[in-house]
CSV table of C-alpha atoms and ligand atoms in Angstrom, one decimal:
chain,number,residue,atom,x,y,z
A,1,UNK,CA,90.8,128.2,102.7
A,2,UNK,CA,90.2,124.6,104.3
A,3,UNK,CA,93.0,122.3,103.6
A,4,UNK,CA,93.7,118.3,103.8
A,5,UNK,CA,97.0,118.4,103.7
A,6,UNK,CA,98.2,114.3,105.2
A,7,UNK,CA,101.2,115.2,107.0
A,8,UNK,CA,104.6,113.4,106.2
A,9,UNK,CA,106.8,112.4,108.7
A,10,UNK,CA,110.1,111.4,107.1
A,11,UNK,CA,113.1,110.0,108.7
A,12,UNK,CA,116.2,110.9,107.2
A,13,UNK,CA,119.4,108.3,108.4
A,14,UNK,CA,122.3,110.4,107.0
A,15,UNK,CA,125.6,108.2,107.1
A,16,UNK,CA,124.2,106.5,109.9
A,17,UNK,CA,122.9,102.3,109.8
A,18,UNK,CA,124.5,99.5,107.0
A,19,UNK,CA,122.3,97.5,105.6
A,20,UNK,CA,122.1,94.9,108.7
A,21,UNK,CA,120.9,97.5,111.4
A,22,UNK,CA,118.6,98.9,108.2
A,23,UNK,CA,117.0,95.7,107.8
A,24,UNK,CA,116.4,95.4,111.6
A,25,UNK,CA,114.9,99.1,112.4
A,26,UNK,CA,112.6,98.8,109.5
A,27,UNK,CA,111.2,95.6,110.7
A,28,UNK,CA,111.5,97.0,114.4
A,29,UNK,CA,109.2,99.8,113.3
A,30,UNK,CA,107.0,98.0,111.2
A,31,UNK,CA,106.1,96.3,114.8
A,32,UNK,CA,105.6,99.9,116.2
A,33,UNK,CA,103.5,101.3,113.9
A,34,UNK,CA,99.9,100.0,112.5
A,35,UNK,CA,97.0,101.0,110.3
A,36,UNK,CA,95.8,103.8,111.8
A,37,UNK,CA,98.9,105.5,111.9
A,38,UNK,CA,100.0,105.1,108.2
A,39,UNK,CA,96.3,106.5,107.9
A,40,UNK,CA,97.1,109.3,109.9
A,41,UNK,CA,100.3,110.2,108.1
A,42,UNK,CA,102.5,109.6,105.6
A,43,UNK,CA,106.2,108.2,106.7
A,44,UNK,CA,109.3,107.9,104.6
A,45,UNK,CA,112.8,106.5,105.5
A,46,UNK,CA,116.1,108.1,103.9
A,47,UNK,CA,118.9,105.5,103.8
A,48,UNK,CA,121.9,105.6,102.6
A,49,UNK,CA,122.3,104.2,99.0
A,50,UNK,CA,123.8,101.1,100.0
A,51,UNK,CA,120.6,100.2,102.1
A,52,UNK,CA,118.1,101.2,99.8
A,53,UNK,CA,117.7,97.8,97.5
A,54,UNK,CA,117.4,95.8,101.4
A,55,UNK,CA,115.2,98.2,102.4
A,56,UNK,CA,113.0,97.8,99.8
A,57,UNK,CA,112.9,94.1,99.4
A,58,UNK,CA,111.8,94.3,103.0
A,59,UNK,CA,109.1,96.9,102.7
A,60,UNK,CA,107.5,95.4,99.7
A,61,UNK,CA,107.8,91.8,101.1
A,62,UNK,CA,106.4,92.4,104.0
A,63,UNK,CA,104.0,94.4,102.5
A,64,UNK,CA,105.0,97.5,105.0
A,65,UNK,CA,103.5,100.9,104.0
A,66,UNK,CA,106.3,102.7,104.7
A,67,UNK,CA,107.4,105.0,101.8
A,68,UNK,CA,111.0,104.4,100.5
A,69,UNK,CA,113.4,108.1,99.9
A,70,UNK,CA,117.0,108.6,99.4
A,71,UNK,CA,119.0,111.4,100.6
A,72,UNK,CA,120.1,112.7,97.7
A,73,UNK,CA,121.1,112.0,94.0
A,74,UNK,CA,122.7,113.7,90.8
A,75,UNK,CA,120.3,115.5,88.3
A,76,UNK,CA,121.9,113.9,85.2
A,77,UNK,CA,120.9,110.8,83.6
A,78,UNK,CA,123.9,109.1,83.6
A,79,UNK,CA,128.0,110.0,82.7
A,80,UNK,CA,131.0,110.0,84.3
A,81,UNK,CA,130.4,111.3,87.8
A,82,UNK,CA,132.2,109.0,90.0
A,83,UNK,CA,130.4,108.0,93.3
A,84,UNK,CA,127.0,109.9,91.9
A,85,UNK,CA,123.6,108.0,91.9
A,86,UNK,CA,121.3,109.2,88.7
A,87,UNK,CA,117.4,109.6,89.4
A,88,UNK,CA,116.7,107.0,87.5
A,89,UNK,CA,118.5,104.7,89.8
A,90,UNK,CA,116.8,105.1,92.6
A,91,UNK,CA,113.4,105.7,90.6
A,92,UNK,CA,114.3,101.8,89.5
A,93,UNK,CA,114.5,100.8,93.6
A,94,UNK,CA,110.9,102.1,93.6
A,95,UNK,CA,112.0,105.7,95.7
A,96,UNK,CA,109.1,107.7,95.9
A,97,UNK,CA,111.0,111.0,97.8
A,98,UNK,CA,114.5,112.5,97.2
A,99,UNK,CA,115.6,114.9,100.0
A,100,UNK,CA,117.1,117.9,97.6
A,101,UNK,CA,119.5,120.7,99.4
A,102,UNK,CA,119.9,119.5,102.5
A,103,UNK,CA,122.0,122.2,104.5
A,104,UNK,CA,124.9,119.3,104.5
A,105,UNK,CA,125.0,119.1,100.9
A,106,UNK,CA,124.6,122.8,100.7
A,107,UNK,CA,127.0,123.4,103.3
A,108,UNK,CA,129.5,120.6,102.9
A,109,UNK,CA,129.1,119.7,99.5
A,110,UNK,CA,128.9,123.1,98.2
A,111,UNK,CA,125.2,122.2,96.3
A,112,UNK,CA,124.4,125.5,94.3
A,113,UNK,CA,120.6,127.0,93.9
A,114,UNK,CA,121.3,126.0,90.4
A,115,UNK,CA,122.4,122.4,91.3
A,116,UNK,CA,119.3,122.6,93.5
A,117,UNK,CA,117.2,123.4,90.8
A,118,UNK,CA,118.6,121.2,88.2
A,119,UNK,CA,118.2,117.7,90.8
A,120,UNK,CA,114.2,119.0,91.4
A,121,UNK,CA,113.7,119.0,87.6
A,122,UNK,CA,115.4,115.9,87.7
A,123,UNK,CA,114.0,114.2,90.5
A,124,UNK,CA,109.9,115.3,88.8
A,125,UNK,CA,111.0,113.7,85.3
A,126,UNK,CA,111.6,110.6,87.5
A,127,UNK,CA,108.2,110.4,89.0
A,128,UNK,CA,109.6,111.3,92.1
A,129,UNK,CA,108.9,113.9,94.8
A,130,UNK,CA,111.5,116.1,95.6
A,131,UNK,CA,111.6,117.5,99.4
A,132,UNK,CA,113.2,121.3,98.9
A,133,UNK,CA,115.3,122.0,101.9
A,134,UNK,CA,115.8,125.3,102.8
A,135,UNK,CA,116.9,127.6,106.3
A,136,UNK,CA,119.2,130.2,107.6
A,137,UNK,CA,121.9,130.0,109.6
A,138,UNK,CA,122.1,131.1,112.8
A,139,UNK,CA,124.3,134.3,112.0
A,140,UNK,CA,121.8,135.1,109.0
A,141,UNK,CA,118.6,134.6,112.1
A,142,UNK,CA,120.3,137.4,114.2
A,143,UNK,CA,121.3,139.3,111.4
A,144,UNK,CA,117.5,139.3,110.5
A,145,UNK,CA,118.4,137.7,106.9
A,146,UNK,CA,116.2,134.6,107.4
A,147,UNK,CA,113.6,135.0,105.3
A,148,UNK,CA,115.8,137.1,102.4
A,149,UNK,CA,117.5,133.8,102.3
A,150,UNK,CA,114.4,131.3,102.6
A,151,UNK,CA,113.4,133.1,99.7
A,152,UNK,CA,115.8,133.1,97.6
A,153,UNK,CA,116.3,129.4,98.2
A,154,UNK,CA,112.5,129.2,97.3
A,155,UNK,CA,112.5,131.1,94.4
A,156,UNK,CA,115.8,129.8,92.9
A,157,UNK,CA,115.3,126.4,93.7
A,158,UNK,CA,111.5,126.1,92.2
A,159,UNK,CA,112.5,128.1,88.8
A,160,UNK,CA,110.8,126.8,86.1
A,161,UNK,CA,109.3,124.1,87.8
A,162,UNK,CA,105.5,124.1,86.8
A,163,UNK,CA,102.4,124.6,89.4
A,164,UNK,CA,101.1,121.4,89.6
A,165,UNK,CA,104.7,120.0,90.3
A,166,UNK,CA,105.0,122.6,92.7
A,167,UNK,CA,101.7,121.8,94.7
A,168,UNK,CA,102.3,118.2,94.6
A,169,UNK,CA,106.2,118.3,96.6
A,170,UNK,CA,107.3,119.0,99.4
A,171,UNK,CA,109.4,121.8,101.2
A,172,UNK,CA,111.3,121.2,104.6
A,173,UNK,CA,111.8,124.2,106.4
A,174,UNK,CA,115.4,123.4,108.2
A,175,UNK,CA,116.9,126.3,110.3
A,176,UNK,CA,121.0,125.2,110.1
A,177,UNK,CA,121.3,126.3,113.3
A,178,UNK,CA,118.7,123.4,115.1
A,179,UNK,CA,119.7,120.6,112.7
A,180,UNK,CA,121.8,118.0,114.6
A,181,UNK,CA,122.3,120.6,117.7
A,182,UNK,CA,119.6,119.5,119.8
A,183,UNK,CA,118.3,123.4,119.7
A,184,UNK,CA,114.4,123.1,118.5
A,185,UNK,CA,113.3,126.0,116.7
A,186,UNK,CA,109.8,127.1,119.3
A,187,UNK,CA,106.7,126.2,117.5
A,188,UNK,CA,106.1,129.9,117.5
A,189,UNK,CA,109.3,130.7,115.1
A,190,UNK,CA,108.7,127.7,112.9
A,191,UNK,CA,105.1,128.3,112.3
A,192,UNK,CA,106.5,131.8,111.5
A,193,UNK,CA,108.9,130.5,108.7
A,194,UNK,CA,106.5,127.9,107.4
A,195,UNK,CA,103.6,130.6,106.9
A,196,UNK,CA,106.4,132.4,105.2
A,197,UNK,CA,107.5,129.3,102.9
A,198,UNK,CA,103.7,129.2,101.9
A,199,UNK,CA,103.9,133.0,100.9
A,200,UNK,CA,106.6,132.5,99.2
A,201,UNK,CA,105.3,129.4,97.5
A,202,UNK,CA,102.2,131.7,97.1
A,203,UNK,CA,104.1,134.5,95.1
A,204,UNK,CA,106.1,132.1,92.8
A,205,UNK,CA,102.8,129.9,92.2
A,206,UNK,CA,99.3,131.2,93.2
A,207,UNK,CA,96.9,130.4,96.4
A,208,UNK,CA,96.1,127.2,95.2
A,209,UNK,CA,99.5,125.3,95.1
A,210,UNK,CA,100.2,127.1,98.2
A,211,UNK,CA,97.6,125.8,99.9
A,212,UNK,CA,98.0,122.3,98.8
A,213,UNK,CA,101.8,121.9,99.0
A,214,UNK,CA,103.5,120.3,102.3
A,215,UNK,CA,105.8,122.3,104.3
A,216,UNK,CA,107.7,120.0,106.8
A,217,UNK,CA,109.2,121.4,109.4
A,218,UNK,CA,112.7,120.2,110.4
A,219,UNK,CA,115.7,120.4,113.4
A,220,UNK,CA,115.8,118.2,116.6
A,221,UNK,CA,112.9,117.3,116.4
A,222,UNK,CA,111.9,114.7,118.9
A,223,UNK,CA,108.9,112.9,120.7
A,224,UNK,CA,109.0,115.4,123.0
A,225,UNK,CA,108.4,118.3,121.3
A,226,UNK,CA,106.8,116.9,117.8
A,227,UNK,CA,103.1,117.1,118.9
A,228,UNK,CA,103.5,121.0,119.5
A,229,UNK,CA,105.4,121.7,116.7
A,230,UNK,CA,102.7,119.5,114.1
A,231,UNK,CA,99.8,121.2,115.8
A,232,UNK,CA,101.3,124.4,114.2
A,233,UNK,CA,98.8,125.1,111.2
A,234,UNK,CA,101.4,125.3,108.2
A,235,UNK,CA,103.6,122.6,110.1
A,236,UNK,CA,102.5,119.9,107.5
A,237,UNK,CA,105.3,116.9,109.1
A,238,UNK,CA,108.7,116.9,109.5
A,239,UNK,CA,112.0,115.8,108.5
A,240,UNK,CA,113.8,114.2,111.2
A,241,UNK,CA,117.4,113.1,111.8
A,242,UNK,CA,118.7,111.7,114.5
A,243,UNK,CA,115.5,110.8,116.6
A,244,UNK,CA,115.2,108.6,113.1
A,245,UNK,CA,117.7,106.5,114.1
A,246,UNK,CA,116.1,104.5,116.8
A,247,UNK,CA,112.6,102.8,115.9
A,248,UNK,CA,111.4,103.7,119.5
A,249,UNK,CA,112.1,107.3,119.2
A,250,UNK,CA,111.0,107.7,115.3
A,251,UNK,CA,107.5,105.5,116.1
A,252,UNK,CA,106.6,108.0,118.6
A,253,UNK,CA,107.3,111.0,116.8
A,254,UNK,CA,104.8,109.5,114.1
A,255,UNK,CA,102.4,108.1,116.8
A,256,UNK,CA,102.5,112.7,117.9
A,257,UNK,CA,98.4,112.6,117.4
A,258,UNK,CA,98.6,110.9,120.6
A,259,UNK,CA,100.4,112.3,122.7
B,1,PEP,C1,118.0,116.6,109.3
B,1,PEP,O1,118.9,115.7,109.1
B,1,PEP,O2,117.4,117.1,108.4
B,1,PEP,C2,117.7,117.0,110.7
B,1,PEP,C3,116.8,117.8,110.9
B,1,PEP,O3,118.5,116.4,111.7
B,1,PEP,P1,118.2,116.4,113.3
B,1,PEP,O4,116.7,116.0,113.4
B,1,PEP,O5,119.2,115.5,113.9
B,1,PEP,O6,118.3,117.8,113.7
């Protein structure tokens, strides 16, 4: 089947940029990028939650099509959760994506499947999109676990999450072992695990939302390799950390069709 899937290329800034340098790399960037490449893709920016509301105020003022995202938030309402940010927060700072199970929250946060699952819910009651992170480490790679585990991430993180939900978000395919290490998955292997995300998407919720859901591809990625690895055909964008960081670097990873 044909598809038209608009690739997203989404910057995620970690604990990296207060809200001065956020102000400046959005406007830096807005420079860098025009018309033809918002056409061309979709791009989101992650800040940290004390950036967000400047961030947005620039966006909107300056009428910059830039999609706002946040890194992460808690799946209830509201309570007693010190240092937590409810969905409904950030749905009120008009976020449009929420990165969900990153491997740092997963790995240093100790995030749970069932937290996973709980925060997708959440993040869909919210009119929000949630971006699904899932990927092996490197031990579970040679051990020849990866996809046991991409599944299982898949399956228990998408539970009870209806098929129109399901074709409408997005899943980042993020082996642990590339993220932050400057070791880029080939575009052979990632294409690999991305066809294998759409499978599994495929099992859990038919042809259909397999074929229309987006399946980013992340882990040093950089605008040096980014053209081959979005050529890939289930490569659908990609989630991107530290090239995000600097305009230059993040404009040319979107501006990949060119290169
Ligand atoms: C990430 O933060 O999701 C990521 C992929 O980071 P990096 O691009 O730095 O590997």
């Amino acid at each position: 089947m044909t598809t038209n899937r608009k690739p997203l290329i989404s910057g995620n800034w970690k604990m990296y940029l207060n809200h001065f340098e956020a102000i400046q790399i959005i406007q830096t960037l807005s420079y860098q990028l025009d018309a033809s490449d918002y056409e061309a893709c979709d791009v989101s920016v992650h800040p940290p939650f004390t950036d967000i509301r400047s961030v947005q105020t620039v966006l909107e003022s300056d009428r910059i099509p830039m999609i706002l995202g946040a890194q992460h938030c808690h799946f209830e309402e509201k309570g007693a959760f010190t240092g937590e940010v409810s969905p409904g927060m950030l749905e009120k700072l008009n976020v449009k994506y929420v990165i969900v199970g990153h491997s740092e929250r997963r790995e240093i946060f100790g995030e749970t499947d069932e937290h996973i699952n709980a925060k997708v819910k959440a993040v869909f009651k919210h009119t929000m999109t949630p971006i699904l992170c899932v990927g092996e480490t490197i031990e579970e790679r040679e051990e020849g676990n990866a996809q046991s585990k991409v599944r299982g991430q898949i399956q228990n993180g998408l539970k009870g999450v209806g098929k129109e939900r399901v074709a409408s978000m997005v899943v980042a395919y993020e082996p642990i072992w590339a993220i932050g290490t400057g070791m880029t998955a080939t575009p052979g292997d990632a294409q690999e695990m991305c066809s294998f995300v759409r499978d599994c998407v495929k099992e859990i919720a038919g042809g259909t939302t397999a074929d229309t859901i987006r399946i980013q591809y992340g882990g040093s990625v950089k605008p040096i390799n980014a053209a081959e690895l979005l050529k890939q055909p289930d490569i659908d964008g990609a989630l991107v950390g530290g090239a995000s960081l600097e305009a230059d670097k993040f404009a040319r990873i979107v501006k990949y069709r060119l290169h």
